[in-house]
Amino acid sequence: MREVASMYFTMIAVFLVVLVVALQGTAPRESPFPYTVPLDPQGLLELSWNVSYPLRLVHFQVLVKEPKFGLLFGMSDRGEFENADLAVLWSDGRNSYFGDAWSDEEGQLHMDSQQDYQLLGAHKAPEGLYLLFRRAFSTCDPKDYVIEDGTVHLIYGILEQPVHSLQAINTSAIPTGLQRVQLLKPNISVPELPSDMQSMAITAPDVVIPSQETTYWCYMVELPEKFPKHHIVMYEPVITAGNEALVHHMEVFQCAAEQGSVPGYNGPCDAKMKPAQLNVCRHVLAAWAMGAQAFYYPEEAGLAFGGPGSSRYLRLEIHYHNPLVFKGRRDSSGIRLYYTARLRRYDAGILELGLVYTPVMAIPPGEAEFQLSGYCTDKCTRLALPPAGIRVFASQLHTHLAGRRVVTVLAREGRARRVLNADTHYSPHFQEIRMLKELVPVLPGDELITTCTYNTQDRSRATVGGFGIMEEMCVNYVHYYPQTQLELCKSAVDPGYLRRYFNLVNRFNDEEVCTCPRVSVPQQFASVPWNAFNRDVLRSLYGFAPISVHCNKSSAVRFPGEWEKQPLPEVTELRDAAPRCPPAPAARPPAPVALHLGRGQ
Amino acid sequence: MREVASMYFTMIAVFLVVLVVALQGTAPRESPFPYTVPLDPQGLLELSWNVSYPLRLVHFQVLVKEPKFGLLFGMSDRGEFENADLAVLWSDGRNSYFGDAWSDEEGQLHMDSQQDYQLLGAHKAPEGLYLLFRRAFSTCDPKDYVIEDGTVHLIYGILEQPVHSLQAINTSAIPTGLQRVQLLKPNISVPELPSDMQSMAITAPDVVIPSQETTYWCYMVELPEKFPKHHIVMYEPVITAGNEALVHHMEVFQCAAEQGSVPGYNGPCDAKMKPAQLNVCRHVLAAWAMGAQAFYYPEEAGLAFGGPGSSRYLRLEIHYHNPLVFKGRRDSSGIRLYYTARLRRYDAGILELGLVYTPVMAIPPGEAEFQLSGYCTDKCTRLALPPAGIRVFASQLHTHLAGRRVVTVLAREGRARRVLNADTHYSPHFQEIRMLKELVPVLPGDELITTCTYNTQDRSRATVGGFGIMEEMCVNYVHYYPQTQLELCKSAVDPGYLRRYFNLVNRFNDEEVCTCPRVSVPQQFASVPWNAFNRDVLRSLYGFAPISVHCNKSSAVRFPGEWEKQPLPEVTELRDAAPRCPPAPAARPPAPVALHLGRGQ
């Protein structure tokens, strides 16, 4: 330990030089950090970043508003401090040090053999201490986190006492926290906006944020009478200054046109006195989550609202996340919609992919990674999509509490072609509408397979599909244009085959015929004696049995055709991408060695 | 293509310098190549090699007795020329070139981006052209083959015409072949041999090798009357000069003592006139396969033969591999046993692990990789092994034609501890007794799990366990001392659970009760309508159902105890070894970057 420390000091001079050179050479010049997010609930740590796709790296800037004796910042699979990848700034009271570290299964820190968080600068300013560093998406250090598309769980820790070495930091004894962000924002240019653009702020008026960790706040807004059809072309968050760390996510829903008038409301969404009609306001107009920026529709499309056949009532829902239980904080946050009366060429639409909300799709208890897949079949897309197909430009993934991963794959002629959207670190606590990196065309005859991975290790009974928070969903809302009649394209296992499964399990486990009366599917799942065989066979059933397909114009109206007992699509898997770590560059270029062996050899 | 070729020429000078330096610096000095094997049936290509475990690399020397316009030499998963890793020497008629190449799925050659077959020298001698090169066990080039313990499929090709570039070589239009060897011979020192050591050559006298591709030749030998108990301490092959490429493998078996006298015989093992008594000669005394060297027993143990209660009759079996159908070749090859009358401390024993030979263990047709496991349970080892346990020093893996991989894992207290022996490129055509790299102690209470992987892609019906060549086995004969009464420790699925499987399959697929009469297990397997579900459920059954354990003193006598419906051992898996490719060395050593931020920061 002493030797290591002395080595550190010996190398200070060297590194300071490296530091200055790197800082001058690499720091981006103007508008360097387009994305900003508070890390902690008090907003004392502020992260800004930018992404370079050509260089495949991220520049980070952390502003420490009240610097103490250092900071841990990093990433891990789900926000834990074990097996994490960390940049650490620490001070022994006299000198400060920076290093790339990793934590083992016990949360103990170690210096990384390869320093991949590269410090580019550190300076003090009136508002606090700025730290600037960068990190490649993917290093070849097996201890390092790989920055992928989708959710990244950022973690931080604050050193309130001097520490004399990295190894002396006890991550379980310091204030720590977690923030989820989409680090790899797509690199798409802002479309041109219409000159007649108007805006409308849907904001909750002067809410007193309840002094509890989690509040879903509901506020009803009414559009003017005879408000004609417009196209929403963009929306952005409006956050009350100082509340950046409390406003976790917000959505604007439109009520169902059939419902007629809906009473006004301004209060918690789960309050007993909340009017029941609010529950029919489920058509998403806009969604924002922490770390997201303004959302722009593609230039040729807009989201229709207003006009006949469209409800005048909108519901704003705000999730306040107040873990420090601040009292009396006032907030008027919301979302500002930008719209135009000069309708764009295409109406945008939202198509729901994945699993039908039905208990026949279930996850056994105690599973670390159980997958369920929902299919949008070639038969449905052939029937419902226009000959030129549709273009998907955004996607919002959705599960309930057990969801850990969601991916939608597009297949054509039985072969998986591309990932439409994937989040391998998906969290049900961070659901945002994400722009795709590029438009994805979906043609008639294509298949869209949405696979969700669930963790039920903390559960003792099976988790069935359904609407309840302890039931599960597997959904990908894809945003596309031109709008079609197809509103949902989902599937579930054929219920007859599931009955055979229950019969089989009863017989296999008891060697006597089960004569139980016909009970509900959730009750049948609840009575399965879960063991390795019953789990495996359920998995095999879902991978084999025919499906019931919902190819629907609305949640209740199917397209005409036979949709029961459809064959499960057989799709060859997507090939894994090339190995991430190329071999070290060869010492010499690959050319043959020439020999002189005489004629003819 | 032209550009590449011109680059080659430009670089000739550079590489010749590299070559000379490398040759002088690296070639080992004395007894450089302990292992030798002919590559082709005519013996025109001879491979010699050595292994450096400290450097984790192999030095190869190929002698080309009749050099033409070049040579391909390399490795692939099972000896195919697609997806192979090749060192290539080629000549355009004027100059010769050497390079590290790989072949794609179509067998087309490409230069490797990283040159891992490193040429160390090439020279002509009266006996032919010598090529010397080396290769690390594991490179970090994803196109490269990883040299592992166990069988390696070496491939070669001969260029009979000049070629102008590597890319111009058509591997399907040149003479090619395959040779299986254990490249990574264990690095164990030769034990001291007794001063009174005698030897006995068990050789077939002047056999005319039949002019057909495959012959198993049987020759009976009789030990002298009253031949007392001796210990075999070593044996080695005796190969008639010139027949090195024809003698594929040889075994010496002892007949069963109960059988009494056995008639003499010298002829093909499958001849109709062969005496039936030869079939009881199945106790292995010695086994050799191409590429193997002398086999030494550990200093403290020997294999008993002779004495009362031991048969005086030995059977030599030689597999002649004669693909070029040479006529009239004479052979007197065999095995020389070295033995001592001064008995060593321990008798060596052979214990049979794996699966019982029974049709209840079956592999569905059309499987690329189907695994079956046989268990030697803690209950059996607790009962049958001495308190100090046994030491395993060698292992011979055995399957029939569908076997592709065999591994035995040792588990203790429910946790896998180590691999006892593994061959991930196992071939049923290359079964040799292999010394382990070190003695493996097996204690009472240990579990030994032997898993075989089968390929049945070319079969249309299920493959059941049994003695027939088209049935399957999964066996590991482990050689150990001190000898115990335990002769076999194997398992098979409980037959009652297999019956439930057949019932389940019948019901699941037809939704009507199968009332078939009780037919044999092979017939029941033959009538399964194989689909993804039935395959998966069979796999799940084998991974769940209780087992019948054979914990036997001899093939017919079990140790006392309850051995039916035993629980399947639950064993946590062995952790994967660390990733093979370490990151490129860091540009600077891992030390923190020191900062100057003022006091207390």
Coordinates of N, CA and C in Angstrom, one line a residue, chain B residues 30-121:
Chain B
E30 N 18.0 -28.5 -27.7 CA 18.2 -30.0 -27.8 C 16.9 -30.7 -27.6
S31 N 16.8 -32.0 -28.2 CA 15.6 -32.8 -28.2 C 14.4 -31.9 -28.4
P32 N 14.4 -31.2 -29.4 CA 13.4 -30.1 -29.5 C 12.0 -30.5 -29.7
F33 N 11.8 -31.7 -30.3 CA 10.4 -32.1 -30.6 C 10.1 -33.5 -30.1
P34 N 9.6 -33.6 -28.9 CA 9.4 -34.9 -28.3 C 8.2 -35.7 -29.0
Y35 N 7.3 -35.0 -29.6 CA 6.1 -35.7 -30.2 C 6.1 -35.7 -31.7
T36 N 5.8 -36.8 -32.3 CA 5.8 -36.9 -33.8 C 4.6 -37.7 -34.2
V37 N 4.0 -37.3 -35.3 CA 2.9 -38.0 -35.9 C 2.9 -37.8 -37.4
P38 N 2.6 -38.9 -38.2 CA 2.4 -38.6 -39.6 C 1.1 -37.9 -39.8
L39 N 1.0 -37.0 -40.8 CA -0.3 -36.3 -41.0 C -1.1 -37.0 -42.1
D40 N -0.5 -37.6 -43.1 CA -1.2 -38.2 -44.2 C -1.0 -39.7 -44.2
P41 N -1.9 -40.4 -44.8 CA -1.8 -41.9 -44.8 C -0.5 -42.5 -45.4
Q42 N 0.1 -41.7 -46.4 CA 1.3 -42.2 -47.0 C 2.5 -41.8 -46.1
G43 N 2.4 -40.9 -45.2 CA 3.5 -40.5 -44.3 C 4.4 -39.5 -45.0
L44 N 3.9 -38.8 -46.0 CA 4.8 -37.8 -46.7 C 4.9 -36.5 -45.9
L45 N 4.0 -36.3 -45.0 CA 4.0 -35.1 -44.2 C 4.1 -35.6 -42.7
E46 N 5.2 -35.1 -42.0 CA 5.4 -35.6 -40.7 C 5.4 -34.4 -39.7
L47 N 4.6 -34.4 -38.8 CA 4.5 -33.3 -37.8 C 5.2 -33.7 -36.5
S48 N 6.1 -32.8 -36.1 CA 6.7 -32.9 -34.7 C 6.4 -31.7 -34.0
W49 N 6.3 -31.8 -32.7 CA 6.0 -30.6 -31.9 C 6.4 -30.7 -30.5
N50 N 6.5 -29.5 -29.8 CA 6.7 -29.5 -28.4 C 5.8 -28.4 -27.8
V51 N 5.6 -28.5 -26.5 CA 4.6 -27.6 -25.8 C 5.4 -26.8 -24.7
S52 N 5.2 -25.5 -24.7 CA 5.7 -24.7 -23.6 C 4.5 -24.2 -22.8
Y53 N 4.4 -24.8 -21.6 CA 3.3 -24.3 -20.7 C 3.6 -22.9 -20.2
P54 N 4.8 -22.6 -19.8 CA 5.1 -21.3 -19.2 C 4.8 -20.2 -20.3
L55 N 5.2 -20.5 -21.5 CA 4.9 -19.4 -22.6 C 3.6 -19.6 -23.2
R56 N 2.9 -20.7 -22.9 CA 1.6 -21.0 -23.5 C 1.6 -21.0 -25.0
L57 N 2.6 -21.8 -25.5 CA 2.7 -21.9 -27.0 C 3.2 -23.2 -27.4
V58 N 3.0 -23.5 -28.7 CA 3.4 -24.8 -29.3 C 4.4 -24.5 -30.4
H59 N 5.5 -25.2 -30.4 CA 6.4 -25.1 -31.6 C 6.1 -26.3 -32.5
F60 N 5.9 -26.0 -33.8 CA 5.6 -27.1 -34.7 C 6.8 -27.2 -35.7
Q61 N 7.1 -28.4 -36.1 CA 8.0 -28.7 -37.2 C 7.3 -29.6 -38.2
V62 N 7.1 -29.2 -39.4 CA 6.5 -30.0 -40.4 C 7.6 -30.5 -41.4
L63 N 7.8 -31.8 -41.6 CA 8.7 -32.3 -42.6 C 7.9 -32.7 -43.8
V64 N 8.2 -32.0 -44.9 CA 7.5 -32.3 -46.2 C 8.4 -33.1 -47.0
K65 N 8.2 -34.4 -47.1 CA 9.2 -35.3 -47.7 C 9.3 -35.2 -49.2
E66 N 8.2 -34.8 -49.9 CA 8.2 -34.6 -51.3 C 7.6 -33.2 -51.6
P67 N 8.4 -32.2 -51.4 CA 7.8 -30.8 -51.5 C 7.4 -30.5 -52.9
K68 N 6.2 -29.9 -53.0 CA 5.7 -29.5 -54.3 C 5.5 -28.0 -54.4
F69 N 4.3 -27.4 -54.4 CA 4.2 -26.0 -54.5 C 3.6 -25.4 -53.2
G70 N 3.7 -26.1 -52.1 CA 3.3 -25.6 -50.9 C 2.4 -26.5 -50.1
L71 N 2.0 -26.0 -49.0 CA 1.3 -26.8 -47.9 C 0.4 -25.9 -47.1
L72 N -0.8 -26.5 -46.8 CA -1.7 -25.9 -45.8 C -1.6 -26.8 -44.6
F73 N -1.5 -26.1 -43.4 CA -1.5 -26.9 -42.1 C -2.3 -26.1 -41.1
G74 N -3.2 -26.7 -40.4 CA -3.9 -25.9 -39.4 C -4.8 -26.7 -38.6
M75 N -5.8 -26.1 -38.0 CA -6.7 -26.7 -37.1 C -8.1 -26.2 -37.3
S76 N -9.1 -27.1 -37.0 CA -10.5 -26.6 -37.0 C -11.3 -27.5 -36.0
D77 N -12.5 -27.1 -35.8 CA -13.3 -27.7 -34.8 C -13.3 -29.2 -34.9
R78 N -13.6 -29.7 -36.1 CA -13.8 -31.2 -36.3 C -13.1 -31.7 -37.5
G79 N -12.1 -30.9 -38.0 CA -11.3 -31.3 -39.1 C -11.8 -30.8 -40.5
E80 N -12.8 -29.9 -40.4 CA -13.3 -29.4 -41.7 C -12.4 -28.3 -42.2
F81 N -12.5 -28.0 -43.5 CA -11.7 -26.9 -44.1 C -12.5 -25.6 -44.1
E82 N -13.7 -25.6 -43.6 CA -14.5 -24.3 -43.4 C -14.2 -23.8 -42.0
N83 N -14.1 -22.5 -41.8 CA -13.9 -21.9 -40.5 C -12.7 -22.5 -39.9
A84 N -11.6 -22.7 -40.6 CA -10.4 -23.3 -40.1 C -9.3 -22.2 -39.9
D85 N -8.3 -22.5 -39.2 CA -7.2 -21.6 -38.9 C -6.0 -22.3 -39.5
L86 N -5.3 -21.6 -40.4 CA -4.3 -22.3 -41.2 C -3.0 -21.5 -41.3
A87 N -1.9 -22.2 -41.3 CA -0.6 -21.7 -41.7 C -0.4 -22.2 -43.2
V88 N -0.1 -21.3 -44.1 CA 0.0 -21.6 -45.5 C 1.4 -21.3 -46.0
L89 N 2.0 -22.2 -46.7 CA 3.2 -22.0 -47.5 C 2.8 -22.2 -48.9
W90 N 3.0 -21.2 -49.7 CA 2.7 -21.4 -51.2 C 3.8 -20.8 -52.0
S91 N 3.8 -21.3 -53.3 CA 4.9 -20.9 -54.2 C 4.2 -20.6 -55.5
D92 N 4.7 -19.5 -56.1 CA 4.2 -19.1 -57.5 C 5.1 -19.7 -58.5
G93 N 6.0 -20.6 -58.1 CA 7.0 -21.2 -59.1 C 8.3 -20.5 -59.0
R94 N 8.3 -19.2 -58.5 CA 9.6 -18.5 -58.4 C 9.9 -18.3 -56.9
N95 N 8.9 -17.7 -56.2 CA 9.1 -17.3 -54.8 C 8.1 -18.1 -54.0
S96 N 8.5 -18.2 -52.7 CA 7.6 -18.9 -51.8 C 7.2 -17.9 -50.7
Y97 N 6.0 -18.2 -50.2 CA 5.5 -17.2 -49.1 C 4.9 -18.0 -48.0
F98 N 4.8 -17.4 -46.8 CA 4.2 -18.0 -45.7 C 3.3 -17.0 -45.0
G99 N 2.2 -17.5 -44.6 CA 1.2 -16.6 -43.9 C 0.3 -17.3 -43.0
D100 N -0.3 -16.6 -42.1 CA -1.3 -17.1 -41.2 C -2.6 -16.7 -41.8
A101 N -3.5 -17.7 -42.1 CA -4.7 -17.5 -42.8 C -5.9 -18.1 -42.1
W102 N -7.1 -17.7 -42.5 CA -8.3 -18.4 -42.0 C -9.2 -18.6 -43.2
S103 N -10.1 -19.6 -43.0 CA -11.0 -19.9 -44.1 C -12.4 -19.6 -43.6
D104 N -13.2 -19.1 -44.5 CA -14.6 -18.7 -44.1 C -15.5 -19.9 -44.3
E105 N -16.8 -19.6 -44.2 CA -17.8 -20.7 -44.2 C -17.8 -21.4 -45.5
E106 N -17.3 -20.8 -46.6 CA -17.3 -21.4 -47.9 C -15.9 -22.1 -48.1
G107 N -15.0 -22.0 -47.1 CA -13.7 -22.6 -47.3 C -12.7 -21.7 -48.0
Q108 N -13.1 -20.4 -48.3 CA -12.3 -19.5 -49.0 C -11.2 -18.9 -48.0
L109 N -9.9 -18.9 -48.5 CA -8.9 -18.4 -47.6 C -8.7 -16.9 -47.6
H110 N -8.4 -16.4 -46.4 CA -8.1 -15.0 -46.2 C -6.9 -14.9 -45.3
M111 N -6.1 -13.8 -45.6 CA -4.9 -13.5 -44.7 C -5.5 -13.1 -43.4
D112 N -4.9 -13.5 -42.3 CA -5.3 -13.1 -40.9 C -4.8 -11.7 -40.6
S113 N -5.7 -10.9 -39.9 CA -5.2 -9.5 -39.6 C -4.1 -9.6 -38.6
Q114 N -4.0 -10.6 -37.9 CA -2.9 -10.8 -36.9 C -2.2 -12.1 -37.2
Q115 N -0.9 -12.1 -37.4 CA -0.2 -13.2 -37.8 C 0.3 -14.0 -36.6
D116 N -0.5 -15.1 -36.3 CA -0.2 -15.8 -35.0 C 0.5 -17.1 -35.3
Y117 N 0.5 -17.7 -36.5 CA 1.4 -18.7 -36.8 C 2.7 -18.0 -37.2
Q118 N 3.7 -18.1 -36.3 CA 4.9 -17.3 -36.6 C 6.0 -18.2 -37.1
L119 N 6.4 -17.9 -38.3 CA 7.4 -18.7 -39.0 C 8.8 -18.5 -38.3
L120 N 9.5 -19.6 -37.9 CA 10.8 -19.4 -37.3 C 11.9 -19.9 -38.2
G121 N 11.5 -20.7 -39.2 CA 12.6 -21.2 -40.1 C 12.0 -22.1 -41.1

